[in-house]
Coordinates of C-alpha atoms and ligand atoms in Angstrom, one line a residue:
M2 CA -91.5 -53.2 -2.8
V3 CA -91.5 -50.8 -5.8
T4 CA -92.6 -51.9 -9.0
I5 CA -90.3 -50.2 -11.8
P6 CA -91.8 -49.3 -15.1
V7 CA -90.3 -50.8 -18.3
A8 CA -89.8 -49.4 -21.8
A9 CA -89.8 -51.5 -25.0
L10 CA -86.5 -52.2 -26.7
T11 CA -86.5 -52.6 -30.5
S12 CA -86.0 -56.4 -30.2
K13 CA -89.3 -58.3 -30.3
G14 CA -91.0 -58.4 -26.9
K15 CA -87.9 -57.3 -24.9
T16 CA -88.3 -54.7 -22.3
I17 CA -85.8 -52.8 -20.0
P18 CA -86.7 -51.6 -16.5
L19 CA -86.4 -47.8 -16.4
V20 CA -84.2 -47.6 -13.4
G21 CA -81.4 -49.9 -13.1
F22 CA -78.9 -50.4 -10.4
G23 CA -75.2 -49.5 -11.1
T24 CA -72.2 -51.3 -9.7
A25 CA -69.3 -49.3 -10.6
E26 CA -67.5 -49.2 -7.2
Y27 CA -63.8 -47.5 -7.5
P28 CA -61.3 -49.0 -6.9
F29 CA -62.6 -52.0 -8.9
S30 CA -62.5 -55.2 -7.1
S31 CA -64.3 -58.6 -7.2
S32 CA -63.9 -59.4 -3.4
N33 CA -66.3 -56.6 -2.7
E34 CA -68.6 -58.2 -0.2
A35 CA -70.5 -54.8 -0.1
S36 CA -71.3 -55.1 -3.7
K37 CA -72.9 -58.4 -3.2
E38 CA -75.0 -57.3 0.0
A39 CA -76.1 -54.1 -1.9
A40 CA -77.1 -56.0 -5.1
L41 CA -79.2 -58.5 -3.0
H42 CA -80.8 -55.5 -0.9
A43 CA -81.5 -54.0 -4.3
I44 CA -83.7 -56.9 -5.4
R45 CA -85.6 -56.7 -2.2
L46 CA -86.4 -53.1 -2.7
G47 CA -87.6 -53.9 -6.3
Y48 CA -84.5 -53.2 -8.5
R49 CA -84.5 -55.7 -11.5
H50 CA -82.0 -54.0 -13.9
F51 CA -78.5 -54.6 -13.0
D52 CA -75.6 -53.0 -14.9
T53 CA -72.3 -54.6 -14.4
A54 CA -69.0 -54.5 -16.6
A55 CA -66.0 -56.8 -16.8
L56 CA -64.0 -53.7 -15.9
Y57 CA -65.9 -53.1 -12.7
Q58 CA -65.3 -56.7 -11.4
S59 CA -69.0 -56.5 -10.2
E60 CA -70.0 -59.7 -12.2
Q61 CA -69.2 -62.1 -9.5
P62 CA -70.8 -60.5 -6.7
V63 CA -73.8 -59.5 -8.8
G64 CA -73.9 -63.2 -9.8
E65 CA -73.9 -64.3 -6.2
A66 CA -76.6 -61.9 -5.3
I67 CA -79.0 -63.3 -8.0
A68 CA -78.1 -66.9 -6.7
E69 CA -79.0 -65.9 -3.1
A70 CA -82.2 -64.1 -4.5
L71 CA -83.3 -67.0 -6.1
S72 CA -82.6 -69.5 -3.3
L73 CA -84.4 -67.1 -0.8
G74 CA -87.3 -66.8 -3.4
L75 CA -86.9 -63.0 -3.7
V76 CA -87.3 -63.7 -7.3
K77 CA -89.0 -66.8 -8.9
S78 CA -86.7 -67.1 -12.0
R79 CA -83.9 -65.5 -13.3
D80 CA -86.0 -64.3 -16.2
E81 CA -87.5 -61.6 -14.0
L82 CA -84.0 -59.9 -13.9
F83 CA -82.6 -57.6 -16.8
I84 CA -78.6 -58.1 -16.6
T85 CA -76.3 -56.0 -18.3
S86 CA -72.5 -56.3 -18.8
K87 CA -69.9 -54.6 -21.0
L88 CA -67.2 -55.9 -23.3
W89 CA -64.1 -54.1 -22.3
A90 CA -61.8 -52.3 -24.6
S91 CA -59.0 -55.0 -24.3
N92 CA -61.4 -57.5 -25.7
T93 CA -62.8 -55.2 -28.5
H94 CA -61.2 -57.5 -31.2
R95 CA -63.1 -59.8 -33.3
H96 CA -61.9 -63.2 -31.9
L97 CA -61.8 -62.1 -28.4
V98 CA -65.7 -60.9 -28.1
L99 CA -67.2 -64.4 -27.7
P100 CA -64.6 -65.6 -25.2
A101 CA -65.0 -62.3 -23.3
L102 CA -68.9 -62.8 -23.0
Q103 CA -68.4 -66.5 -22.1
N104 CA -66.1 -65.2 -19.3
T105 CA -68.8 -62.8 -18.1
L106 CA -71.3 -65.5 -18.0
K107 CA -69.2 -67.6 -16.1
N108 CA -68.5 -64.8 -13.5
L109 CA -72.3 -64.1 -13.4
G110 CA -73.2 -67.8 -13.1
L111 CA -75.8 -67.1 -15.8
E112 CA -76.7 -68.7 -19.2
Y113 CA -77.5 -65.5 -20.9
L114 CA -77.3 -61.7 -20.6
D115 CA -80.2 -59.4 -21.3
L116 CA -77.7 -56.8 -22.8
Y117 CA -74.4 -56.9 -23.8
L118 CA -72.6 -53.5 -24.7
I119 CA -69.4 -52.4 -26.1
H120 CA -68.1 -50.4 -23.2
F121 CA -66.2 -47.8 -25.0
P122 CA -65.6 -47.0 -28.8
A123 CA -61.9 -47.8 -28.5
S124 CA -59.6 -51.1 -28.4
L125 CA -56.8 -51.6 -26.2
R126 CA -54.2 -54.3 -27.0
P127 CA -55.2 -57.5 -26.0
G128 CA -54.2 -58.2 -22.4
S129 CA -53.7 -54.6 -21.5
G130 CA -54.2 -53.7 -17.8
Y131 CA -56.3 -51.1 -16.1
P132 CA -55.1 -48.3 -15.8
F133 CA -53.8 -48.9 -19.2
K134 CA -50.8 -47.2 -21.0
E135 CA -50.7 -44.9 -23.9
D136 CA -49.3 -47.2 -26.1
D137 CA -52.0 -49.8 -25.5
I138 CA -54.7 -47.6 -27.2
V139 CA -55.4 -48.9 -31.0
A140 CA -58.4 -48.0 -33.3
M141 CA -61.3 -50.3 -33.0
D142 CA -62.5 -52.1 -36.2
Y143 CA -66.2 -51.4 -35.8
E144 CA -67.4 -53.9 -38.3
S145 CA -65.6 -57.0 -37.3
V146 CA -66.3 -56.4 -33.7
W147 CA -69.9 -55.6 -34.2
E148 CA -70.1 -58.7 -36.3
A149 CA -68.8 -60.9 -33.2
M150 CA -71.4 -59.0 -31.1
E151 CA -74.2 -60.1 -33.3
E152 CA -72.8 -63.5 -33.3
C153 CA -73.3 -63.5 -29.4
Q154 CA -77.0 -62.6 -29.8
L155 CA -77.6 -65.2 -32.7
L156 CA -75.9 -67.7 -30.3
R157 CA -78.6 -66.5 -27.6
L158 CA -75.8 -65.7 -25.1
T159 CA -77.5 -62.4 -24.8
K160 CA -80.9 -61.2 -25.8
T161 CA -79.8 -58.0 -27.1
I162 CA -76.7 -56.2 -27.8
G163 CA -75.7 -52.4 -27.7
V164 CA -73.0 -49.7 -27.2
S165 CA -72.0 -47.2 -24.9
N166 CA -70.4 -43.9 -25.1
F167 CA -71.0 -43.7 -28.9
T168 CA -71.6 -40.3 -30.5
C169 CA -74.3 -39.7 -33.3
K170 CA -71.3 -39.9 -35.7
K171 CA -70.0 -43.3 -34.4
L172 CA -73.4 -44.7 -34.5
H173 CA -74.1 -43.7 -37.8
K174 CA -70.7 -45.6 -38.9
L175 CA -71.7 -48.7 -36.9
L176 CA -75.2 -48.6 -38.5
A177 CA -73.7 -48.6 -41.9
T178 CA -72.6 -52.1 -41.8
A179 CA -74.8 -53.6 -38.8
K180 CA -77.0 -56.4 -39.6
I181 CA -78.6 -56.0 -36.1
P182 CA -78.9 -52.4 -35.1
P183 CA -77.6 -51.5 -31.5
A184 CA -80.6 -51.8 -29.0
V185 CA -79.3 -49.5 -26.6
N186 CA -76.6 -46.7 -26.1
Q187 CA -75.6 -46.0 -22.6
V188 CA -74.1 -42.7 -22.1
E189 CA -73.3 -40.1 -19.5
M190 CA -76.7 -38.1 -18.9
N191 CA -77.9 -35.9 -16.1
P192 CA -79.3 -32.4 -15.9
V193 CA -75.7 -30.7 -16.3
W194 CA -75.1 -32.8 -19.6
Q195 CA -78.5 -33.5 -21.2
Q196 CA -77.5 -35.1 -24.5
K197 CA -80.3 -33.5 -26.5
K198 CA -78.6 -34.0 -29.9
L199 CA -77.8 -37.6 -29.2
R200 CA -81.4 -38.4 -27.6
E201 CA -83.0 -37.0 -30.9
F202 CA -80.8 -39.0 -33.2
C203 CA -81.3 -42.2 -31.1
E204 CA -85.0 -41.8 -31.1
E205 CA -85.1 -41.4 -34.8
K206 CA -83.1 -44.7 -35.1
G207 CA -85.0 -46.8 -32.6
I208 CA -82.0 -46.9 -30.2
H209 CA -82.9 -46.8 -26.6
I210 CA -80.8 -44.6 -24.3
T211 CA -79.7 -45.5 -20.8
A212 CA -78.4 -42.7 -18.8
Y213 CA -75.2 -43.3 -16.6
S214 CA -73.8 -41.2 -13.9
P215 CA -77.2 -39.6 -13.5
L216 CA -76.0 -37.8 -10.2
G217 CA -72.7 -36.7 -11.9
A218 CA -70.7 -39.7 -9.9
K219 CA -69.8 -37.2 -7.5
G220 CA -66.6 -38.6 -5.6
T221 CA -65.4 -41.1 -8.1
P222 CA -62.5 -40.5 -10.5
W223 CA -64.9 -39.9 -13.6
G224 CA -67.4 -37.9 -11.8
T225 CA -68.2 -34.4 -11.3
S226 CA -69.8 -32.2 -8.2
R227 CA -71.5 -30.0 -10.6
V228 CA -74.7 -32.0 -10.4
M229 CA -75.2 -32.5 -6.6
D230 CA -73.9 -29.1 -5.9
S231 CA -76.3 -27.3 -8.6
E232 CA -78.3 -24.4 -6.8
I233 CA -81.0 -24.7 -9.4
L234 CA -81.6 -28.4 -8.6
K235 CA -81.3 -27.7 -4.7
E236 CA -84.0 -25.0 -5.3
I237 CA -86.2 -27.2 -7.1
A238 CA -85.6 -29.9 -4.9
T239 CA -86.6 -27.9 -1.5
S240 CA -89.6 -26.7 -3.2
K241 CA -90.9 -30.3 -3.9
G242 CA -89.7 -31.8 -0.6
K243 CA -87.4 -34.0 -2.4
T244 CA -83.6 -34.5 -2.7
V245 CA -81.5 -33.4 -5.6
A246 CA -80.8 -36.9 -6.5
Q247 CA -84.5 -37.5 -6.8
V248 CA -84.8 -34.6 -9.0
C249 CA -82.0 -35.8 -11.3
L250 CA -83.6 -39.3 -11.6
K251 CA -87.1 -38.1 -12.1
W252 CA -86.0 -35.4 -14.8
I253 CA -84.2 -38.3 -16.5
Y254 CA -87.2 -40.6 -16.2
A255 CA -89.3 -37.6 -17.6
Q256 CA -87.2 -37.6 -20.8
G257 CA -88.3 -41.4 -21.6
V258 CA -84.9 -42.9 -21.2
S259 CA -83.7 -45.3 -18.6
V260 CA -81.2 -44.8 -15.9
V261 CA -78.7 -46.6 -14.1
V262 CA -77.8 -45.2 -10.6
K263 CA -75.3 -46.4 -8.1
S264 CA -75.7 -46.5 -4.4
F265 CA -74.4 -49.1 -1.9
D266 CA -76.4 -47.3 0.9
K267 CA -79.8 -48.7 1.9
E268 CA -81.4 -45.4 2.6
R269 CA -80.1 -43.9 -0.7
M270 CA -81.0 -47.1 -2.8
K271 CA -84.5 -46.7 -1.5
E272 CA -84.6 -42.8 -2.0
N273 CA -83.6 -43.6 -5.6
L274 CA -86.5 -45.3 -6.4
D275 CA -89.0 -42.9 -5.0
I276 CA -89.5 -40.9 -8.2
F277 CA -92.6 -42.4 -9.7
D278 CA -95.6 -40.8 -7.8
W279 CA -94.8 -37.1 -7.9
K280 CA -94.2 -34.8 -10.9
L281 CA -91.7 -32.1 -11.9
N282 CA -93.8 -29.0 -13.4
A283 CA -93.2 -27.1 -16.5
E284 CA -91.4 -24.5 -14.6
D285 CA -89.1 -26.9 -13.0
L286 CA -88.3 -28.4 -16.5
H287 CA -87.8 -25.1 -18.0
K288 CA -85.3 -24.2 -15.2
I289 CA -83.3 -27.4 -15.6
E290 CA -83.1 -26.8 -19.4
Q291 CA -81.4 -23.7 -18.7
I292 CA -78.5 -25.3 -16.6
P293 CA -75.2 -24.6 -18.3
Q294 CA -73.8 -27.9 -19.8
S295 CA -70.6 -29.7 -19.4
R296 CA -69.5 -33.2 -19.8
G297 CA -68.1 -35.1 -16.8
S298 CA -66.8 -38.5 -17.9
L299 CA -63.2 -39.4 -17.9
A300 CA -62.3 -39.6 -21.5
E301 CA -58.9 -37.9 -21.4
I302 CA -57.5 -41.0 -20.7
Y303 CA -58.0 -42.1 -24.2
V304 CA -56.3 -39.1 -25.9
T305 CA -52.7 -39.4 -27.1
E306 CA -50.4 -37.7 -29.5
K307 CA -50.3 -40.8 -31.8
G308 CA -54.1 -41.5 -31.8
P309 CA -56.7 -42.9 -32.8
F310 CA -57.9 -40.1 -30.6
K311 CA -55.6 -37.2 -30.7
S312 CA -58.1 -34.8 -28.9
I313 CA -61.2 -34.9 -26.7
E314 CA -63.0 -33.7 -29.9
D315 CA -62.0 -37.1 -31.8
I316 CA -63.6 -39.0 -29.0
W317 CA -66.9 -36.9 -28.8
D318 CA -66.8 -35.8 -32.4
G319 CA -67.6 -32.2 -31.1
E320 CA -71.1 -33.0 -30.3
I321 CA -72.9 -31.3 -27.6
Ligands
NDP420 N1 -71.1 -47.1 -19.7 C1 -70.0 -46.5 -19.0 O1 -69.0 -46.0 -19.5 C2 -70.3 -46.1 -17.5 C3 -71.4 -46.8 -16.9 N2 -71.8 -46.2 -15.6 C4 -72.8 -47.1 -15.1 O2 -73.7 -46.3 -14.4 C5 -73.7 -46.4 -12.9 C6 -74.3 -45.2 -12.3 O3 -73.3 -44.2 -12.5 P1 -72.0 -43.6 -11.6 O4 -71.0 -43.2 -12.3 O5 -71.9 -44.7 -10.6 O6 -72.8 -42.4 -10.9 P2 -73.9 -42.1 -10.0 O7 -74.4 -40.7 -10.8 O8 -74.9 -43.1 -10.0 O9 -73.4 -41.6 -8.5 C7 -72.9 -42.5 -7.7 C8 -72.5 -41.8 -6.5 O10 -73.5 -41.0 -5.9 C9 -73.6 -41.4 -4.6 N3 -75.3 -41.6 -4.4 C10 -75.9 -42.4 -4.8 N4 -77.4 -42.1 -4.5 C11 -77.2 -40.9 -3.8 C12 -78.4 -40.1 -3.2 N5 -79.7 -40.5 -3.3 N6 -77.9 -39.1 -2.6 C13 -76.5 -38.7 -2.5 N7 -75.5 -39.5 -3.0 C14 -76.0 -40.7 -3.7 C15 -73.1 -42.8 -4.4 O11 -72.6 -43.1 -3.2 P3 -73.2 -44.2 -2.1 O12 -73.1 -45.5 -2.9 O13 -72.5 -44.1 -0.9 O14 -74.8 -43.9 -1.9 C16 -72.0 -42.6 -5.5 O15 -70.9 -42.1 -4.8 C17 -72.5 -46.9 -12.6 O16 -72.4 -47.7 -11.2 C18 -72.1 -48.0 -13.8 O17 -72.9 -49.1 -13.6 C19 -71.1 -45.4 -15.1 C20 -70.0 -44.7 -15.5 C21 -69.6 -45.0 -16.9
DGU421 O1 -62.2 -46.0 -19.5 C1 -62.6 -45.9 -18.5 C2 -63.6 -46.2 -18.1 O2 -64.8 -46.0 -18.8 C3 -64.0 -45.5 -16.8 O3 -64.3 -44.3 -17.0 C4 -64.9 -46.3 -16.3 O4 -64.9 -46.4 -14.8 C5 -66.4 -45.5 -16.5 O5 -66.4 -44.7 -15.7 C6 -67.6 -46.7 -16.2 O6 -67.9 -46.9 -14.9 O7 -67.6 -47.5 -17.0

C-alpha cells in the first residue's frame, strides 16, 4: 500500500492528502456500482482523499465504499479519510446551503466532511436540473452564501470550507467579507493549464490549491486531449520510463499543490500513485513550462446574453 504525503491547510492541525481520488464519471448517476468498487479498491491501494460532489451523484457510492472499508478493517476509523464534497450551483443561496450539506452527509452516511466547496462561482435558480437552461443562471451573492458556508464549519458539519473555479479577482471579493477564509481553491490545473498567477495569489493568501482534471480529463465533455497527446510530455515520459499520466501528476506534485485524479481502472489507479520515488529534472521542468497554455474546462455553458456572465472573460476575469 502506498502512503500518500499530506500538506497542512490553514485550519489548525488539518492536513490534506496530496493525491486524491476523483469521482466524476459522466453521465452522472448514483446507481453506478463501478464507482463504489473503484472507491473501495482505491482505499486498498492507499488513496485516503475522495473528491465527490452532489452534482456527480458519487456521494452515495463513495459512502458505501467507506462503510465497507471500515467493516473490512481497511481503515480503522473514518478520521483516516479526507472527504470532499461540493455545493452545487442550484443551492448557492443562503437558505439552501445547510440543507444541501445535510443531504450530502446523508448520501455519504457521514457525520462530517473534511472539506466542503462551492462548486462554481455561479448560482442557478433553486431546483434547476442538469444540464440547466440559460434562464436558470443567476448571479451569486458571495457574502451571504459564504456566511452560510462558515456556519456549516461552525456547526462542525465540515472541518474546512473552500471554493472551486474561483479566479484571483473572485477570491479577492470573497476575502473582503469572509470571517473564515477559504482553505482550498480547487481548479483546473495540468501542464497545459498551469495556473501560475492563481497559484502565486493563493500562496500569498494561504489558500491551498487542489488541481482537478490533471490529465486533461480526456474523453469527458469537459476535457481535452491536449494533455495526454502532448508530444513534449510523451518525450519526457519515454525518457523516464514513465507514462504521460505519471509525468503530469509528478509535475503537479512538484508544484506543492494537491491533485485529484480519476480512474476506475485498477491498473491506472495504481499507476497514478507511482509518482513519489523518482524525479523530474530541471530540463524536464523547463520543457513543461514552455508548453503552450489553454484552458480546457466547460465554462461556456454559463455564458448568456443577459448575464451574469456575458462572456468567458466574465467567468475567468481574463486571468491566465
Ligand atoms: N471542481 C470542479 O469543477 C471539477 C472537479 N473535478 C474533480 O477532479 C477529478 C479528476 O478530474 P477529471 O476531470 O476526472 O479528469 P482526469 O484528468 O483525472 O482524467 C480522467 C480521465 O483520464 C483517464 N485516466 C485516468 N488515469 C489514467 C492513466 N494513468 N492513463 C490514461 N488515462 C487515464 C480516466 O479513465 P479511466 O477511468 O478509464 O482510467 C478518465 O477518462 C474529477 O473526477 C472530479 O472529482 C473535475 C472537473 C471539474
Ligand atoms: O457546470 C458544469 C460542471 O462544473 C461540469 O463541468 C462538471 O462536470 C465539472 O466538470 C466537474 O466535474 O465538476
